[in-house]
Amino acid sequence: MAPLLEIKDLHVEYKTGRATAKALNGINLTIERGEALGLVGETGAGKTTIALSALKLLPREVGNITGGSILFDGKSVLDMNHKSLEEMRGNKISMIFQNPLSSLNPLFTVGEQISMVIRKHEKLSKKEAAKRAQELLELVGIAKYRLDDFPHQFSGGMRQRVGIAAALACNPELLIADEPTTALDVTIQAQILELMKELQRKRSSSLLMITHNLGIIAELCQKVAVIYAGTIIEYGTVEEVFTNPRHWYTKGL
Ligand SMILES: Nc1ncnc2c1ncn2[C@@H]1O[C@H](COP(=O)(O)OP(=O)(O)OP(=O)(O)O)[C@@H](O)[C@H]1O
Ligand SMILES: [Mg+2]
């Protein structure tokens, strides 16, 4: 069987005004089914660019894929039509964004939003979906009585938890988490990581975990890739890379 996600020799450029800047210089990454890959690297290294490329969500006109290929489940993402892309983004890959505000609709209560995601994916009555939404929100530590609140009534950390519940609602085959817990306090962080671990174990979904925190990677991931200035400088099992780092940058971590 083909790997779930296969990125080959990916090149991406950003155009700002007249200048173009290379963000990715020939990235190769593979995520097998059920595997968790950690992606680390300093700010500006290209981590979010990899995630957005996999979803074909680079900012239009500005971010351009100039070479390489991306296969999801053996199919070329870059050649997918609108319908297949929607299907992939909605059902198969979920992304938890660095900025949780952008992913929530201000006009619906959090309970409604999670229910809507669930009903898009499964044939459930409104009542059943609401019950499932409540379970998901409780799982990420949001009390029942807050289901009818709107996003603006939540703190940043709470909104991030709602975003995580929404991302889990469709049982994704691949969950991409871009620094999902940086804004949260340590206790909640630990709960959310536990949740992701469980998700991986129970549903054998794959995970791409983007983080600066090597502890998180050691805890959650089997493989790790280190990116530096748009190039993967180290890639292997967590054990290999952590016990025998080859590159000076990784040694410094
Ligand atoms: N919309 C954009 N327009 C122009 N340049 C961009 C844009 N988005 C990213 N870049 C540039 O591309 C490079 C990679 O950015 P990217 O956001 O992928 O890094 P990152 O590893 O996710 O960083 P961070 O850890 O800060 O989130 C950086 O040099 C960044 O300035
Ligand atoms: Mg980023």
Coordinates of C-alpha atoms and ligand atoms in Angstrom, one line a residue:
M1 CA 0.0 0.0 0.0
A2 CA 1.2 3.5 -0.8
P3 CA 2.2 5.7 2.2
L4 CA -0.5 8.0 3.4
L5 CA 1.4 11.1 2.6
E6 CA 4.4 11.3 0.3
I7 CA 6.2 14.6 -0.4
K8 CA 8.9 14.4 -3.0
D9 CA 11.4 17.1 -3.9
L10 CA 9.0 19.9 -3.0
H11 CA 10.1 23.5 -3.9
V12 CA 8.0 26.5 -2.8
E13 CA 8.6 30.2 -3.4
Y14 CA 6.8 33.3 -1.9
K15 CA 6.4 36.3 -4.0
T16 CA 6.4 39.6 -2.2
G17 CA 6.2 42.6 -4.4
R18 CA 8.9 42.1 -7.0
A19 CA 11.0 39.8 -4.9
T20 CA 10.7 36.1 -4.7
A21 CA 12.0 34.1 -1.7
K22 CA 12.6 30.4 -1.7
A23 CA 10.9 28.9 1.3
L24 CA 11.3 25.1 0.6
N25 CA 14.3 23.7 -1.4
G26 CA 13.5 20.1 -2.2
I27 CA 11.7 18.6 0.7
N28 CA 11.2 14.8 1.0
L29 CA 8.9 13.4 3.7
T30 CA 6.8 10.3 4.1
I31 CA 4.1 9.6 6.6
E32 CA 2.9 6.0 6.8
R33 CA -0.5 5.0 7.9
G34 CA -0.8 5.2 11.7
E35 CA 2.6 6.9 12.0
A36 CA 3.3 10.1 13.8
L37 CA 6.0 12.4 12.4
G38 CA 7.4 15.3 14.3
L39 CA 8.6 18.3 12.4
V40 CA 10.9 20.7 14.2
G41 CA 12.9 23.7 13.1
E42 CA 13.4 27.3 14.0
T43 CA 11.0 30.1 13.2
G44 CA 10.8 30.8 9.4
A45 CA 12.3 27.4 8.5
G46 CA 9.3 26.4 6.4
K47 CA 7.2 24.1 8.7
T48 CA 3.8 25.8 8.1
T49 CA 4.6 26.1 4.4
I50 CA 5.0 22.3 4.2
A51 CA 1.6 21.8 6.0
L52 CA -0.2 24.3 3.7
S53 CA 1.4 22.8 0.6
A54 CA 0.0 19.3 1.6
L55 CA -3.5 20.8 1.7
K56 CA -2.9 22.9 -1.4
L57 CA -3.7 26.0 0.8
L58 CA -0.7 28.2 0.1
P59 CA -1.9 31.9 -0.2
R60 CA -2.9 32.4 -3.8
E61 CA -0.7 34.5 -6.1
V62 CA 1.8 34.7 -3.3
G63 CA 2.9 31.2 -2.5
N64 CA 3.9 29.0 -5.4
I65 CA 4.9 25.4 -5.7
T66 CA 7.7 25.5 -8.3
G67 CA 8.6 21.8 -8.3
G68 CA 8.1 18.4 -6.8
S69 CA 5.0 16.3 -6.0
I70 CA 2.7 15.5 -3.1
L71 CA 0.8 12.3 -3.0
F72 CA -2.0 11.6 -0.5
D73 CA -3.1 8.1 -0.4
G74 CA -1.3 7.6 -3.7
K75 CA -3.1 10.5 -5.5
S76 CA -1.4 13.6 -6.6
V77 CA -2.7 16.5 -4.5
L78 CA -1.4 19.1 -6.9
D79 CA -3.5 17.6 -9.7
M80 CA -6.7 17.2 -7.8
N81 CA -9.8 19.1 -8.9
H82 CA -11.8 21.3 -6.6
K83 CA -14.2 18.5 -5.5
S84 CA -11.4 16.1 -4.6
L85 CA -9.6 18.8 -2.7
E86 CA -12.7 19.7 -0.7
E87 CA -13.2 16.0 0.1
M88 CA -9.6 15.5 1.2
R89 CA -9.6 18.6 3.4
G90 CA -13.0 18.0 4.9
N91 CA -12.9 14.2 5.5
K92 CA -9.3 12.9 5.4
I93 CA -7.0 15.6 6.6
S94 CA -7.7 17.9 9.5
M95 CA -5.4 20.8 10.5
I96 CA -5.1 22.5 13.8
F97 CA -3.7 25.9 13.0
Q98 CA -1.2 28.0 14.8
N99 CA -3.7 30.8 15.1
P100 CA -7.0 29.3 16.5
L101 CA -9.1 32.4 15.8
S102 CA -9.0 31.9 12.1
S103 CA -10.7 28.5 12.1
L104 CA -13.8 29.4 14.0
N105 CA -17.0 31.1 12.7
P106 CA -18.0 33.9 15.0
L107 CA -21.7 33.6 14.2
F108 CA -22.3 30.1 15.6
T109 CA -22.0 28.8 19.1
V110 CA -19.2 26.3 19.6
G111 CA -21.6 23.5 20.2
E112 CA -23.3 24.2 16.8
Q113 CA -19.9 24.4 15.0
I114 CA -18.8 21.0 16.2
S115 CA -22.2 19.5 15.5
M116 CA -22.1 20.9 11.9
V117 CA -18.7 19.3 11.3
I118 CA -19.9 15.9 12.6
R119 CA -23.1 16.0 10.5
K120 CA -21.1 16.8 7.4
H121 CA -19.3 13.5 7.9
E122 CA -21.9 11.2 9.4
K123 CA -25.6 10.7 9.1
L124 CA -26.7 11.6 12.5
S125 CA -29.7 13.4 13.9
K126 CA -29.2 16.9 15.3
K127 CA -29.7 15.6 18.7
E128 CA -27.1 12.8 18.3
A129 CA -24.6 15.2 16.7
A130 CA -25.1 17.6 19.6
K131 CA -24.4 14.8 22.1
R132 CA -21.2 13.8 20.2
A133 CA -20.2 17.5 20.1
Q134 CA -20.6 17.7 23.9
E135 CA -18.5 14.6 24.3
L136 CA -15.7 16.0 22.1
L137 CA -15.7 19.3 23.9
E138 CA -15.6 17.6 27.3
L139 CA -12.7 15.5 26.0
V140 CA -10.7 18.7 25.4
G141 CA -11.8 20.1 28.8
I142 CA -14.7 22.4 28.0
A143 CA -17.6 22.1 30.3
K144 CA -21.1 21.3 29.1
Y145 CA -22.6 24.7 30.1
R146 CA -20.3 26.5 27.6
L147 CA -21.7 24.7 24.5
D148 CA -24.0 27.6 23.8
D149 CA -21.4 30.3 24.0
F150 CA -19.9 32.0 21.0
P151 CA -16.2 31.9 20.1
H152 CA -15.6 35.5 21.3
Q153 CA -16.7 34.5 24.8
F154 CA -13.7 32.2 25.0
S155 CA -10.1 32.9 25.9
G156 CA -7.4 32.1 23.4
G157 CA -6.5 28.8 25.0
M158 CA -10.1 27.7 25.1
R159 CA -10.6 28.6 21.5
Q160 CA -7.6 26.5 20.6
R161 CA -9.3 23.6 22.4
V162 CA -12.5 24.1 20.5
G163 CA -10.4 24.1 17.3
I164 CA -8.9 20.8 18.3
A165 CA -12.4 19.3 19.0
A166 CA -13.5 20.4 15.6
A167 CA -10.4 18.9 14.0
L168 CA -11.1 15.6 15.7
A169 CA -14.8 15.6 14.8
C170 CA -14.3 14.1 11.4
N171 CA -12.1 11.3 12.4
P172 CA -9.3 12.4 10.0
E173 CA -6.8 9.9 8.5
L174 CA -4.2 12.5 8.9
L175 CA -4.1 15.2 11.6
I176 CA -1.7 18.1 11.0
A177 CA -1.1 20.0 14.2
D178 CA 0.8 23.2 13.8
E179 CA 2.1 24.3 17.3
P180 CA -1.2 23.3 18.7
T181 CA -0.4 23.7 22.4
T182 CA 1.9 26.7 22.6
A183 CA -0.8 29.0 23.7
L184 CA -2.1 26.7 26.4
D185 CA -1.0 26.3 30.0
V186 CA 1.0 23.2 30.9
T187 CA -1.9 21.2 32.4
I188 CA -4.1 21.6 29.4
Q189 CA -1.1 21.0 27.1
A190 CA -0.6 17.6 28.8
Q191 CA -4.3 16.7 28.4
I192 CA -4.3 17.6 24.8
L193 CA -1.2 15.6 24.0
E194 CA -2.7 12.6 25.9
L195 CA -5.8 13.1 23.7
M196 CA -3.7 13.0 20.5
K197 CA -1.9 9.9 21.6
E198 CA -5.2 8.2 22.3
L199 CA -6.5 9.3 18.9
Q200 CA -3.5 7.8 17.2
R201 CA -3.8 4.6 19.2
K202 CA -7.6 4.1 18.9
R203 CA -8.2 5.2 15.4
S204 CA -4.8 4.5 14.0
S205 CA -4.8 7.9 12.3
S206 CA -1.5 9.5 11.2
L207 CA -0.1 12.7 12.7
L208 CA 2.1 15.5 11.5
M209 CA 3.1 17.3 14.7
I210 CA 4.8 20.7 14.2
T211 CA 6.5 22.0 17.3
H212 CA 9.5 23.5 18.9
N213 CA 9.2 21.2 21.8
L214 CA 11.3 18.1 21.5
G215 CA 9.6 16.6 24.6
I216 CA 6.3 16.6 22.7
I217 CA 7.9 14.8 19.8
A218 CA 9.6 12.2 22.1
E219 CA 6.2 11.6 23.7
L220 CA 4.1 11.3 20.6
C221 CA 6.1 10.5 17.5
Q222 CA 7.9 7.6 16.0
K223 CA 9.8 9.6 13.4
V224 CA 11.2 13.1 13.4
A225 CA 12.3 15.5 10.7
V226 CA 14.5 18.6 11.4
I227 CA 14.1 21.4 8.9
Y228 CA 16.5 24.3 8.6
A229 CA 16.1 27.1 6.0
G230 CA 13.8 25.1 3.8
T231 CA 15.8 21.9 3.8
I232 CA 15.4 18.7 5.8
I233 CA 18.7 18.3 7.5
E234 CA 17.8 15.3 9.6
Y235 CA 15.2 12.6 9.3
G236 CA 14.8 9.3 11.1
T237 CA 13.3 7.5 14.0
V238 CA 13.1 9.6 17.2
E239 CA 15.6 7.3 18.8
E240 CA 18.2 7.6 16.0
V241 CA 17.9 11.4 15.8
F242 CA 17.8 12.1 19.5
T243 CA 20.6 9.7 20.5
N244 CA 22.9 10.4 17.6
P245 CA 22.2 13.8 16.1
R246 CA 24.4 14.3 13.0
H247 CA 23.9 18.0 12.3
W248 CA 25.1 20.8 14.4
Y249 CA 21.7 22.4 14.5
T250 CA 20.1 19.2 15.9
K251 CA 22.9 18.8 18.4
G252 CA 22.1 22.3 19.6
L253 CA 18.5 21.3 20.3
Ligands
LIG1 N1 2.5 34.7 3.0 C1 3.8 34.8 3.0 N2 4.4 35.8 2.2 C2 5.8 35.9 2.1 N3 6.6 35.1 2.7 C3 6.1 34.1 3.5 C4 4.7 33.9 3.7 N4 4.5 32.9 4.5 C5 5.8 32.5 4.9 N5 6.7 33.2 4.3 C6 8.2 33.0 4.4 O1 8.5 31.7 4.1 C7 9.5 31.2 5.1 C8 8.9 30.0 5.8 O2 7.8 30.4 6.6 P1 6.9 29.4 7.5 O3 5.7 30.1 7.9 O4 6.6 28.1 6.7 O5 7.9 29.0 8.6 P2 7.7 28.2 10.0 O6 8.7 27.2 10.1 O7 6.2 27.8 10.1 O8 7.9 29.3 11.1 P3 7.2 29.5 12.6 O9 7.9 28.6 13.5 O10 7.5 30.9 12.9 O11 5.8 29.3 12.4 C9 9.8 32.3 6.0 O12 11.0 33.0 5.5 C10 8.6 33.3 5.8 O13 9.0 34.6 6.0
MG2 MG 4.6 28.2 11.3

